[in-house]
Tab-separated table of C-alpha atoms and ligand atoms in Angstrom:
chain	number	residue	atom	x	y	z
A	10	MET	CA	171.315	101.379	95.941
A	11	PRO	CA	171.066	105.165	96.105
A	12	PRO	CA	169.118	106.585	99.965
A	13	TYR	CA	166.092	108.507	97.712
A	14	ILE	CA	164.710	105.739	95.421
A	15	GLY	CA	162.572	104.472	98.160
A	16	GLN	CA	161.245	107.369	98.994
A	17	ILE	CA	160.720	108.110	95.686
A	18	MET	CA	158.415	104.911	96.134
A	19	LEU	CA	157.298	105.181	99.017
A	20	LEU	CA	155.812	108.537	97.545
A	21	ILE	CA	154.185	106.164	94.189
A	22	LEU	CA	152.796	104.291	96.283
A	23	ILE	CA	150.871	106.985	98.846
A	24	ALA	CA	149.324	108.877	95.224
A	25	ALA	CA	148.133	105.662	93.776
A	26	VAL	CA	146.940	105.200	96.924
A	27	GLY	CA	144.779	108.084	96.725
A	28	ILE	CA	143.989	109.013	93.526
A	29	TRP	CA	142.110	104.612	94.343
A	30	LEU	CA	140.817	105.509	97.440
A	31	TYR	CA	139.984	109.358	95.608
A	32	ARG	CA	137.984	106.980	92.841
A	33	LYS	CA	136.277	105.221	94.388
A	34	LYS	CA	134.357	107.952	96.845
A	35	ARG	CA	133.571	109.467	93.373
A	36	SER	CA	132.146	106.001	91.736
A	37	ALA	CA	130.869	105.375	95.165
A	38	GLY	CA	128.758	108.653	95.666
A	39	MET	CA	127.536	109.171	91.866
A	40	PHE	CA	124.707	106.918	92.176
A	41	LYS	CA	123.494	109.133	95.525
A	42	GLU	CA	119.971	107.991	96.094
A	43	ALA	CA	117.661	110.482	96.030
A	44	GLN	CA	115.756	111.350	99.470
A	45	ASP	CA	112.937	113.695	98.622
A	46	LEU	CA	109.965	110.373	98.005
A	47	SER	CA	107.634	112.400	98.701
A	48	PHE	CA	107.193	113.114	95.240
A	49	LEU	CA	104.211	111.725	92.921
A	50	LEU	CA	102.349	111.985	89.312
A	51	ASN	CA	100.012	114.839	90.545
A	52	ASP	CA	103.125	116.762	90.946
A	53	VAL	CA	103.356	115.890	87.553
A	54	ALA	CA	101.065	118.125	85.155
A	55	GLY	CA	98.996	117.217	82.377
A	56	ASN	CA	101.101	114.012	79.839
A	57	THR	CA	97.681	111.850	80.873
A	58	GLU	CA	97.980	109.245	78.940
A	59	ALA	CA	102.115	109.078	80.158
A	60	LYS	CA	100.577	108.763	83.161
A	61	ALA	CA	97.811	106.376	81.947
A	62	MET	CA	100.577	103.983	81.200
A	63	LEU	CA	102.392	103.652	83.828
A	64	HIS	CA	100.343	102.555	86.041
A	65	ASP	CA	100.826	98.893	86.594
A	66	MET	CA	104.843	99.531	86.957
A	67	ILE	CA	104.007	101.517	90.675
A	68	SER	CA	101.781	98.242	91.422
A	69	PHE	CA	104.561	95.838	89.778
A	70	ILE	CA	107.365	96.968	91.276
A	71	LYS	CA	105.277	96.813	94.501
A	72	ASN	CA	104.295	93.083	94.101
A	73	PRO	CA	106.893	92.197	90.823
A	74	GLY	CA	105.904	88.403	93.648
A	75	LYS	CA	101.906	88.708	91.844
A	76	TYR	CA	102.742	89.394	88.496
A	77	ALA	CA	105.732	86.498	88.514
A	78	ASP	CA	102.683	83.957	89.371
A	79	ALA	CA	101.004	84.673	87.140
A	80	GLY	CA	103.521	84.525	84.175
A	81	ALA	CA	103.020	87.598	83.988
A	82	ARG	CA	107.005	89.180	81.902
A	83	MET	CA	107.213	92.890	82.373
A	84	PRO	CA	109.268	95.242	81.042
A	85	ARG	CA	112.209	95.786	82.870
A	86	GLY	CA	112.455	99.083	81.098
A	87	ILE	CA	110.798	102.569	79.884
A	88	LEU	CA	111.508	104.718	78.075
A	89	PHE	CA	110.574	107.839	78.051
A	90	TYR	CA	111.250	110.873	75.095
A	91	GLY	CA	110.314	114.055	74.108
A	92	PRO	CA	111.914	117.105	73.566
A	93	PRO	CA	113.554	118.948	76.350
A	94	GLY	CA	112.088	120.005	80.037
A	95	THR	CA	108.985	118.440	79.579
A	96	GLY	CA	108.872	116.521	82.116
A	97	LYS	CA	110.356	112.865	82.047
A	98	THR	CA	113.207	113.309	85.229
A	99	LEU	CA	110.403	114.802	87.448
A	100	MET	CA	107.597	111.394	86.065
A	101	ALA	CA	110.568	109.243	86.653
A	102	LYS	CA	111.061	110.298	90.062
A	103	ALA	CA	107.257	109.862	90.915
A	104	ILE	CA	107.184	106.458	89.442
A	105	ALA	CA	109.636	106.080	92.576
A	106	GLY	CA	107.060	108.156	94.823
A	107	GLU	CA	104.199	106.164	93.904
A	108	ALA	CA	106.004	103.082	94.796
A	109	GLY	CA	107.272	104.205	97.494
A	110	VAL	CA	111.130	103.024	96.238
A	111	PRO	CA	114.862	104.559	96.687
A	112	PHE	CA	114.906	106.360	92.961
A	113	TYR	CA	119.030	106.382	91.721
A	114	ALA	CA	119.856	109.184	88.886
A	115	CYS	CA	122.557	109.373	86.728
A	116	SER	CA	123.257	110.720	82.795
A	117	GLY	CA	124.015	108.502	79.917
A	118	SER	CA	126.930	111.030	79.704
A	119	ASP	CA	128.503	109.828	83.575
A	120	PHE	CA	129.573	106.089	81.547
A	121	MET	CA	131.868	107.529	78.454
A	122	GLN	CA	134.273	108.000	80.128
A	123	THR	CA	138.231	108.440	78.190
A	124	TYR	CA	138.805	104.698	79.041
A	125	VAL	CA	137.829	101.939	78.177
A	126	GLY	CA	136.184	99.340	80.851
A	127	VAL	CA	135.349	102.542	83.337
A	128	GLY	CA	131.473	103.430	82.179
A	129	ALA	CA	131.060	99.647	81.684
A	130	SER	CA	132.313	99.080	85.542
A	131	ARG	CA	130.029	102.349	86.361
A	132	ILE	CA	126.166	100.382	85.324
A	133	ARG	CA	127.233	97.437	86.643
A	134	GLU	CA	127.896	99.078	90.615
A	135	LEU	CA	124.511	101.480	89.167
A	136	PHE	CA	122.815	97.793	89.599
A	137	LYS	CA	124.864	95.932	92.068
A	138	THR	CA	123.570	98.796	94.183
A	139	ALA	CA	120.652	99.204	93.490
A	140	LYS	CA	120.006	95.983	93.919
A	141	LYS	CA	120.756	96.319	96.926
A	142	ALA	CA	117.521	97.496	97.616
A	143	GLU	CA	116.181	95.218	95.997
A	144	LYS	CA	113.006	97.773	95.212
A	145	ALA	CA	113.851	101.004	93.061
A	146	VAL	CA	113.665	103.205	90.264
A	147	ILE	CA	116.482	103.630	88.606
A	148	PHE	CA	116.864	106.377	85.727
A	149	ILE	CA	118.922	106.608	82.739
A	150	ASP	CA	118.406	110.526	81.335
A	151	GLU	CA	120.355	110.954	78.280
A	152	ILE	CA	120.732	107.285	77.186
A	153	ASP	CA	121.577	108.223	73.636
A	154	ALA	CA	125.123	108.831	75.215
A	155	ILE	CA	125.491	105.084	75.809
A	156	GLY	CA	122.505	104.054	73.513
A	157	LYS	CA	123.584	105.937	69.661
A	158	LYS	CA	123.538	103.503	66.130
A	159	ARG	CA	126.127	101.863	65.404
A	160	GLY	CA	128.364	101.807	62.972
A	161	ARG	CA	129.776	105.759	60.050
A	162	THR	CA	131.268	107.569	63.061
A	163	PRO	CA	134.176	105.120	63.011
A	164	GLY	CA	136.997	107.225	66.211
A	165	ALA	CA	138.191	104.992	69.654
A	166	SER	CA	135.358	105.794	71.986
A	167	HIS	CA	133.666	103.298	70.377
A	168	ASP	CA	134.832	100.590	72.440
A	169	GLU	CA	133.983	102.592	75.522
A	170	ARG	CA	130.500	103.056	74.497
A	171	ASP	CA	129.840	99.452	72.755
A	172	GLN	CA	131.246	97.442	75.840
A	173	THR	CA	129.387	99.987	78.033
A	174	LEU	CA	126.206	99.525	76.479
A	175	ASN	CA	126.429	96.494	76.211
A	176	ALA	CA	126.944	96.284	79.996
A	177	LEU	CA	123.903	97.530	80.200
A	178	LEU	CA	121.816	95.614	77.936
A	179	ALA	CA	123.373	91.951	80.176
A	180	GLU	CA	122.630	93.690	83.441
A	181	MET	CA	118.767	94.036	82.362
A	182	SER	CA	117.972	90.992	81.342
A	183	GLY	CA	119.884	89.377	83.892
A	184	PHE	CA	116.779	90.422	86.596
A	185	HIS	CA	115.022	87.774	88.636
A	186	GLU	CA	111.765	87.936	87.811
A	187	ARG	CA	111.258	88.508	91.893
A	188	ASP	CA	113.320	91.664	92.189
A	189	GLY	CA	111.369	94.809	91.456
A	190	VAL	CA	114.046	96.967	90.015
A	191	VAL	CA	112.637	99.365	86.637
A	192	VAL	CA	114.410	100.942	84.421
A	193	ILE	CA	113.398	104.437	83.580
A	194	ALA	CA	116.192	105.923	80.928
A	195	ALA	CA	114.924	109.472	79.083
A	196	THR	CA	115.548	110.653	75.729
A	197	ASN	CA	114.301	113.894	72.895
A	198	ARG	CA	115.939	111.936	70.653
A	199	LEU	CA	114.397	108.774	69.524
A	200	ASP	CA	115.575	107.913	66.456
A	201	THR	CA	119.429	108.569	67.031
A	202	LEU	CA	119.036	105.801	69.525
A	203	ASP	CA	120.328	102.184	68.584
A	204	ASP	CA	117.145	99.875	68.718
A	205	ALA	CA	119.071	97.400	70.453
A	206	LEU	CA	117.109	98.943	72.974
A	207	THR	CA	113.659	98.594	72.175
A	208	ARG	CA	114.252	95.242	71.708
A	209	PRO	CA	111.708	92.658	74.012
A	210	GLY	CA	113.067	92.375	77.141
A	211	ARG	CA	114.588	96.323	77.156
A	212	PHE	CA	113.221	99.553	77.019
A	213	ASP	CA	110.216	97.929	75.483
A	214	ARG	CA	108.151	100.175	77.484
A	215	LEU	CA	107.989	103.226	74.925
A	216	ILE	CA	106.276	106.310	75.962
A	217	GLU	CA	105.876	109.498	74.278
A	218	ILE	CA	106.555	113.146	76.870
A	219	SER	CA	104.745	115.599	75.174
A	220	LEU	CA	104.696	119.601	75.262
A	221	PRO	CA	102.636	120.176	78.471
A	222	ASP	CA	99.014	122.036	75.788
A	223	VAL	CA	97.016	124.903	77.173
A	224	ASN	CA	95.336	122.985	79.732
A	225	ALA	CA	98.450	121.224	80.696
A	226	ARG	CA	100.548	124.541	81.114
A	227	GLU	CA	98.099	126.769	83.227
A	228	ARG	CA	97.831	123.586	85.762
A	229	ILE	CA	101.973	123.915	85.636
A	230	LEU	CA	101.931	127.721	86.324
A	231	ALA	CA	99.401	127.296	89.266
A	232	LEU	CA	102.484	124.631	90.413
A	233	HIS	CA	104.482	126.502	89.617
A	234	SER	CA	103.257	129.754	91.674
A	235	ALA	CA	101.899	128.341	94.649
A	236	ASP	CA	104.612	129.035	96.652
A	237	LYS	CA	104.723	132.927	94.500
A	238	PRO	CA	103.575	136.078	95.321
A	239	LEU	CA	100.978	137.042	92.337
A	240	ASP	CA	98.803	140.293	92.140
A	241	GLU	CA	95.784	140.216	90.216
A	242	SER	CA	97.414	141.322	87.072
A	243	VAL	CA	98.351	137.854	86.591
A	244	ASP	CA	96.071	135.950	84.696
A	245	LEU	CA	97.858	131.935	85.037
A	246	LYS	CA	94.729	131.853	81.600
A	247	ALA	CA	95.314	134.153	79.333
A	248	LEU	CA	99.140	133.254	80.338
A	249	ALA	CA	98.456	129.500	79.773
A	250	LYS	CA	97.436	130.406	76.169
A	251	SER	CA	100.137	132.772	75.292
A	252	THR	CA	102.784	130.101	75.948
A	253	VAL	CA	102.248	128.515	73.230
A	254	SER	CA	105.152	125.523	72.998
A	255	PHE	CA	106.969	125.915	75.848
A	256	SER	CA	106.984	123.347	77.952
A	257	GLY	CA	106.993	122.588	81.610
A	258	ALA	CA	110.676	123.799	82.277
A	259	MET	CA	110.545	127.206	80.683
A	260	LEU	CA	106.948	127.658	81.678
A	261	GLU	CA	108.819	127.027	85.644
A	262	ASN	CA	111.570	129.594	84.342
A	263	LEU	CA	109.174	132.048	83.453
A	264	LEU	CA	107.627	132.401	86.906
A	265	ASN	CA	111.413	132.057	88.904
A	266	GLU	CA	112.657	135.256	86.069
A	267	ALA	CA	109.298	137.179	86.637
A	268	ALA	CA	109.991	136.440	90.545
A	269	ILE	CA	113.361	137.876	90.035
A	270	PHE	CA	111.860	140.535	88.331
A	271	ALA	CA	110.011	141.963	90.907
A	272	ALA	CA	112.228	140.838	94.128
A	273	ASN	CA	114.912	143.084	92.335
A	274	GLU	CA	112.984	146.166	91.911
A	275	ASN	CA	111.381	146.103	95.503
A	276	ASP	CA	111.992	148.901	97.983
A	277	GLY	CA	110.681	147.380	101.802
A	278	THR	CA	107.124	146.579	100.549
A	279	LYS	CA	104.815	143.209	99.753
A	280	ILE	CA	106.826	141.747	97.033
A	281	LEU	CA	104.618	141.349	94.352
A	282	ILE	CA	105.023	139.699	91.178
A	283	SER	CA	103.005	140.886	88.788
A	284	GLN	CA	102.004	141.488	84.621
A	285	THR	CA	105.067	144.026	84.270
A	286	HIS	CA	107.462	141.126	86.141
A	287	ILE	CA	105.929	138.343	83.737
A	288	ASP	CA	106.422	140.616	80.391
A	289	LYS	CA	110.055	141.144	80.895
A	290	ALA	CA	110.627	137.366	81.887
A	291	PHE	CA	108.832	136.147	78.992
A	292	PHE	CA	111.650	137.746	76.007
A	293	THR	CA	113.585	136.839	78.812
A	294	VAL	CA	113.206	133.009	78.945
A	295	ILE	CA	112.540	133.347	74.685
A	296	ALA	CA	115.402	134.941	74.016
A	297	GLY	CA	117.351	132.132	76.505
A	298	ALA	CA	115.604	128.459	74.563
A	299	GLU	CA	116.705	126.824	72.176
A	300	LYS	CA	116.457	128.412	68.063
A	301	THR	CA	114.993	124.812	66.818
A	302	ASP	CA	112.582	125.830	70.153
A	303	THR	CA	109.050	125.905	68.772
A	304	SER	CA	107.900	128.611	70.348
A	305	PHE	CA	109.217	129.932	67.246
A	306	ILE	CA	106.247	129.006	65.581
A	307	THR	CA	104.439	131.309	64.009
A	308	ALA	CA	100.422	131.567	63.896
A	309	GLU	CA	100.118	131.626	60.465
A	310	ASP	CA	102.431	127.461	61.005
A	311	ARG	CA	99.689	127.384	64.078
A	312	LYS	CA	96.814	127.556	61.668
A	313	ILE	CA	97.202	125.452	58.657
A	314	THR	CA	98.160	122.578	61.189
A	315	ALA	CA	95.251	123.267	62.892
A	316	PHE	CA	93.101	122.623	59.578
A	317	HIS	CA	95.302	120.086	58.800
A	318	GLU	CA	94.511	118.553	61.418
A	319	ALA	CA	90.836	119.175	61.583
A	320	ALA	CA	89.538	118.079	58.262
A	321	HIS	CA	92.298	114.777	59.218
A	322	ALA	CA	89.199	114.362	62.247
A	323	LEU	CA	85.959	115.579	59.724
A	324	VAL	CA	86.866	113.350	57.904
A	325	THR	CA	87.447	110.439	60.245
A	326	ARG	CA	83.789	110.848	61.930
A	327	LEU	CA	82.314	111.491	59.069
A	328	LEU	CA	83.675	108.316	56.641
A	329	LEU	CA	84.540	105.769	59.764
A	330	PRO	CA	82.190	106.386	62.428
A	331	ASP	CA	83.369	103.878	64.271
A	332	SER	CA	86.914	104.422	64.681
A	333	TYR	CA	87.855	106.677	68.126
A	334	ILE	CA	89.570	110.020	67.980
A	335	SER	CA	91.618	109.713	71.045
A	336	LYS	CA	93.849	113.356	70.307
A	337	VAL	CA	94.262	115.477	67.345
A	338	THR	CA	96.590	117.874	68.430
A	339	ILE	CA	98.281	120.577	67.181
A	340	ILE	CA	101.270	120.336	69.429
A	341	PRO	CA	104.685	119.739	67.695
A	342	SER	CA	105.798	115.939	67.971
A	343	THR	CA	109.367	115.009	68.557
A	344	ARG	CA	109.150	113.474	65.262
A	345	GLY	CA	109.356	116.423	63.363
A	346	ALA	CA	106.039	116.851	61.874
A	347	GLY	CA	103.667	119.459	63.223
A	348	GLY	CA	100.607	118.196	64.793
A	349	PHE	CA	98.763	115.097	64.964
A	350	SER	CA	95.830	113.138	64.448
A	351	LEU	CA	95.155	109.362	66.121
A	352	SER	CA	92.203	107.810	65.361
A	353	ILE	CA	91.736	103.489	66.614
A	354	PRO	CA	90.318	101.950	64.791
A	355	LYS	CA	87.545	99.480	65.847
A	356	ASP	CA	88.896	95.958	65.944
A	357	THR	CA	88.345	93.695	63.097
A	358	LEU	CA	89.267	90.835	61.583
A	359	TYR	CA	89.134	92.317	57.349
A	360	MET	CA	89.580	94.885	56.007
A	361	THR	CA	86.742	95.935	54.101
A	362	LYS	CA	86.810	97.722	50.455
A	363	GLU	CA	84.418	100.582	51.742
A	364	LYS	CA	86.858	101.104	55.098
A	365	LEU	CA	90.739	101.409	52.569
A	366	LEU	CA	88.937	103.263	50.432
A	367	ALA	CA	87.681	105.721	53.887
A	368	ASN	CA	91.246	106.034	54.837
A	369	MET	CA	92.687	106.379	51.950
A	370	LYS	CA	90.459	109.633	52.859
A	371	VAL	CA	91.383	109.714	55.957
A	372	LEU	CA	94.832	110.450	54.551
A	373	LEU	CA	94.771	112.483	51.943
A	374	ALA	CA	91.988	115.484	54.384
A	375	GLY	CA	95.206	116.927	56.130
A	376	ARG	CA	96.365	118.192	52.388
A	377	ILE	CA	92.652	119.376	51.325
A	378	GLY	CA	91.736	121.090	54.371
A	379	GLU	CA	94.492	122.847	54.066
A	380	GLU	CA	93.858	123.825	50.003
A	381	LEU	CA	90.161	125.254	50.132
A	382	ILE	CA	91.572	127.549	53.311
A	383	PHE	CA	94.050	128.404	52.511
A	384	GLY	CA	94.383	128.063	48.462
A	385	ASP	CA	96.127	125.709	46.313
A	386	LYS	CA	99.664	127.974	46.684
A	387	LYS	CA	99.475	127.249	50.832
A	388	ILE	CA	99.877	124.048	50.531
A	389	THR	CA	102.554	122.895	53.019
A	390	THR	CA	104.777	119.758	53.062
A	391	GLY	CA	103.833	119.295	56.366
A	392	ALA	CA	101.761	116.042	54.311
A	393	SER	CA	104.583	114.721	53.207
A	394	ASN	CA	104.282	111.558	55.978
A	395	ASP	CA	99.947	111.340	54.710
A	396	ILE	CA	101.125	111.272	51.001
A	397	GLU	CA	103.682	108.333	51.683
A	398	LYS	CA	101.487	106.445	53.370
A	399	VAL	CA	98.276	107.177	51.592
A	400	SER	CA	101.187	105.682	47.912
A	401	THR	CA	101.925	102.277	49.982
A	402	GLN	CA	97.654	102.386	50.356
A	403	MET	CA	96.884	102.524	47.609
A	404	VAL	CA	99.945	100.653	45.220
A	405	ASN	CA	98.517	98.077	48.025
A	406	PHE	CA	94.594	98.137	47.641
A	407	ILE	CA	95.358	97.732	43.368
A	408	THR	CA	97.407	94.586	43.694
A	409	SER	CA	97.401	93.341	46.548
A	410	TYR	CA	93.698	93.357	47.596
A	411	GLY	CA	92.847	92.914	43.323
A	412	MET	CA	90.025	95.655	44.769
A	413	ASP	CA	90.720	98.153	41.496
A	414	GLU	CA	87.686	97.475	38.947
A	415	ASP	CA	89.686	98.029	35.709
A	416	PHE	CA	93.074	96.644	37.015
A	417	GLY	CA	91.064	93.733	38.301
A	418	ILE	CA	92.492	90.365	40.287
A	419	PHE	CA	96.572	90.347	39.801
A	420	ASN	CA	99.650	90.509	42.189
A	421	MET	CA	102.143	92.897	40.501
A	422	ASN	CA	104.718	91.418	42.743
A	423	VAL	CA	104.566	87.868	40.871
A	424	LEU	CA	105.976	89.249	37.709
A	425	ALA	CA	109.398	91.002	40.005
A	426	ASN	CA	109.700	87.586	41.665
A	427	SER	CA	109.745	86.083	37.564
A	428	GLY	CA	111.674	88.490	36.758
A	429	LEU	CA	109.775	89.413	34.030
A	430	GLY	CA	108.224	92.513	35.274
A	431	THR	CA	109.249	95.837	33.072
A	432	GLY	CA	109.019	99.325	32.969
A	433	ASP	CA	106.431	99.186	31.013
A	434	SER	CA	104.384	97.721	33.447
A	435	GLU	CA	105.429	99.297	36.534
A	436	ALA	CA	104.577	103.216	34.700
A	437	LYS	CA	101.123	102.226	34.058
A	438	LEU	CA	100.443	100.937	37.276
A	439	VAL	CA	102.016	104.755	38.884
A	440	SER	CA	99.437	106.101	35.888
A	441	LEU	CA	96.601	103.758	37.438
A	442	CYS	CA	97.645	104.531	40.767
A	443	GLN	CA	97.477	108.991	40.629
A	444	ASP	CA	94.543	108.390	39.007
A	445	ARG	CA	92.908	106.811	41.456
A	446	LEU	CA	94.358	109.139	44.273
A	447	LYS	CA	93.221	112.374	42.439
A	448	GLN	CA	89.536	110.796	42.272
A	449	LEU	CA	89.396	110.260	45.742
A	450	TYR	CA	90.745	113.208	45.990
A	451	CYS	CA	88.216	115.076	44.508
A	452	GLU	CA	85.988	113.579	46.341
A	453	THR	CA	87.617	114.553	49.663
A	454	LYS	CA	87.177	117.697	48.622
A	455	ASP	CA	83.519	117.860	47.759
A	456	LEU	CA	83.183	116.205	51.138
A	457	LEU	CA	85.378	118.841	53.181
A	458	ALA	CA	83.667	121.665	51.322
A	459	GLU	CA	79.935	120.450	51.766
A	460	ASN	CA	81.316	120.767	56.123
A	461	LEU	CA	83.433	123.418	55.792
A	462	VAL	CA	81.425	124.309	58.423
A	463	SER	CA	82.386	122.244	60.898
A	464	LEU	CA	86.219	121.602	59.841
A	465	ARG	CA	86.432	125.504	60.184
A	466	LYS	CA	84.137	125.119	64.449
A	467	ILE	CA	86.995	122.209	64.943
A	468	ALA	CA	89.947	124.102	63.930
A	469	ASP	CA	88.724	127.263	65.844
A	470	GLU	CA	88.890	124.665	69.007
A	471	LEU	CA	92.003	123.276	68.318
A	472	LEU	CA	93.473	126.799	68.244
A	473	ASN	CA	91.579	127.420	71.274
A	474	ARG	CA	92.671	124.363	73.332
A	475	GLU	CA	95.704	123.462	71.319
A	476	SER	CA	93.989	118.800	71.556
A	477	LEU	CA	91.029	117.440	71.905
A	478	ASN	CA	89.930	113.953	71.800
A	479	GLN	CA	86.605	112.075	70.428
A	480	ASP	CA	84.158	113.359	73.379
A	481	ASP	CA	84.805	117.424	72.401
A	482	ILE	CA	84.544	116.798	68.462
A	483	GLU	CA	81.261	115.073	69.425
A	484	GLY	CA	80.881	117.847	71.082
A	485	ILE	CA	81.319	120.320	69.011
A	486	LEU	CA	79.198	118.911	66.945
A	487	GLY	CA	76.468	118.388	68.046
B	11	ADP	P1	112.852	116.781	81.091
B	11	ADP	O1	113.320	115.412	82.358
B	11	ADP	O2	112.287	116.292	80.674
B	11	ADP	O3	113.710	117.595	80.864
B	11	ADP	P2	112.588	118.141	83.643
B	11	ADP	O4	111.819	116.837	84.322
B	11	ADP	O5	114.176	117.409	84.050
B	11	ADP	O6	111.931	117.397	82.070
B	11	ADP	O7	112.458	118.732	83.872
B	11	ADP	C1	112.813	120.240	84.805
B	11	ADP	C2	111.890	121.431	85.400
B	11	ADP	O8	110.146	121.375	84.668
B	11	ADP	C3	111.109	120.602	86.366
B	11	ADP	O9	111.757	120.084	87.702
B	11	ADP	C4	109.997	121.513	86.621
B	11	ADP	O10	110.216	122.423	87.856
B	11	ADP	C5	109.787	121.609	85.030
B	11	ADP	N1	107.930	120.511	84.318
B	11	ADP	C6	108.378	120.152	83.675
B	11	ADP	N2	107.376	119.226	83.002
B	11	ADP	C7	106.215	119.395	84.735
B	11	ADP	C8	105.131	119.370	84.507
B	11	ADP	N3	104.866	118.136	83.337
B	11	ADP	N4	105.318	119.313	84.911
B	11	ADP	C9	105.347	120.422	86.361
B	11	ADP	N5	107.172	120.804	86.293
B	11	ADP	C10	107.280	120.139	84.638
B	12	ZN	ZN1	98.777	114.844	57.832
């Protein structure tokens, strides 16, 4: 054996130990807990509905035994979804702060490694660290990096993703009832997530974190300007109005850029941030925002959305006075709608024919609102979802509920099931549905035309305040 072989082997050994130590240190350091636990829900502006859904989780983390004693199964995973920069991370941190437990943050992309198995072992390590603390909030940003829908795209990295995802799911189902550990994941892209993630016992509480409305924007601006010397030319209320579709992060960025402009210009006198600095910063922030960003929504689009949503809300008010309108908004949702109206029907066991018809009219109202105000050449694709829903309801109305006087009592599925259906009978059904919907459309249009003043009032308020609830609408209608 030549004498240098021993030296080479020694070198290799030293290198191997070095790499091992380095990796160990890296993965241990990755899940450092946040030290600052003073962050509370009040430090997150807006998102009132989301916050309301979190109170019991906070109480659960503090005292899991109480829920176990009651035989309650609490969600172990919460999934925040919504556009980037809307405060998902902040909200998770605030939950840990409210419960007074450690907060471990990481990103889904931390687990996507070239080597199969590394991601999975990091997941196990993360949970081990959290469980040691007994009570904790684990936050996984960009969960879509691990939890993308399976299948289709072939590739070597697949195994790695599956193993990592499986490790995560296994860890989550391995929680003991009395562990106060909660996992919060965040994504901007709910549609790409694997269904396995949202099954019961996993991330089964989905909470939308949406773009802030004008009130929330004012609060965010107030929060982030508290430590900034604004001069009296800056009107936060007006600024909130002119920052439609800005996320919280963009608002924070806006004030920060303005502060930088102010500091750059400063010549030794007292530094003050003026409206001029803010105007300059405005363009910096807009230019830096992604193209897909919704801050490019035109005033015209906003107006159309306002009348569309106002019409849904008004017809709900007129025809379904028992329903509670929890939210009407022109803030675009992550699911691609320009705005939305959400009403909660009164709990009943059965739906009456009258209610079913009224429901269909509510769905048709959006398109009618656009047509009445802007003319039939300006109607938009914004109604596509409504049209799908109303078509389904009409088919059911006729063929499942036997409520159409002319069609009578007959279920069309029976034909298809027994192989007797013909293209002819289907064509007849389609044309009947079209007729009936046309009629409902006309009736609803008359109704809205009679109530045009109210429609305009609601739409104007929506343009002003961006979101309204039941009380607001009642106030507007007097
Ligand atoms: P996300 O996790 O949704 O991408 P973050 O929680 O990381 O967004 O928010 C980024 C920054 O934007 C925060 O650090 C904060 O400065 C600001 N911000 C966003 N939303 C809010 C909000 N609702 N209230 C206060 N600040 C906010
Ligand atoms: Zn609609």
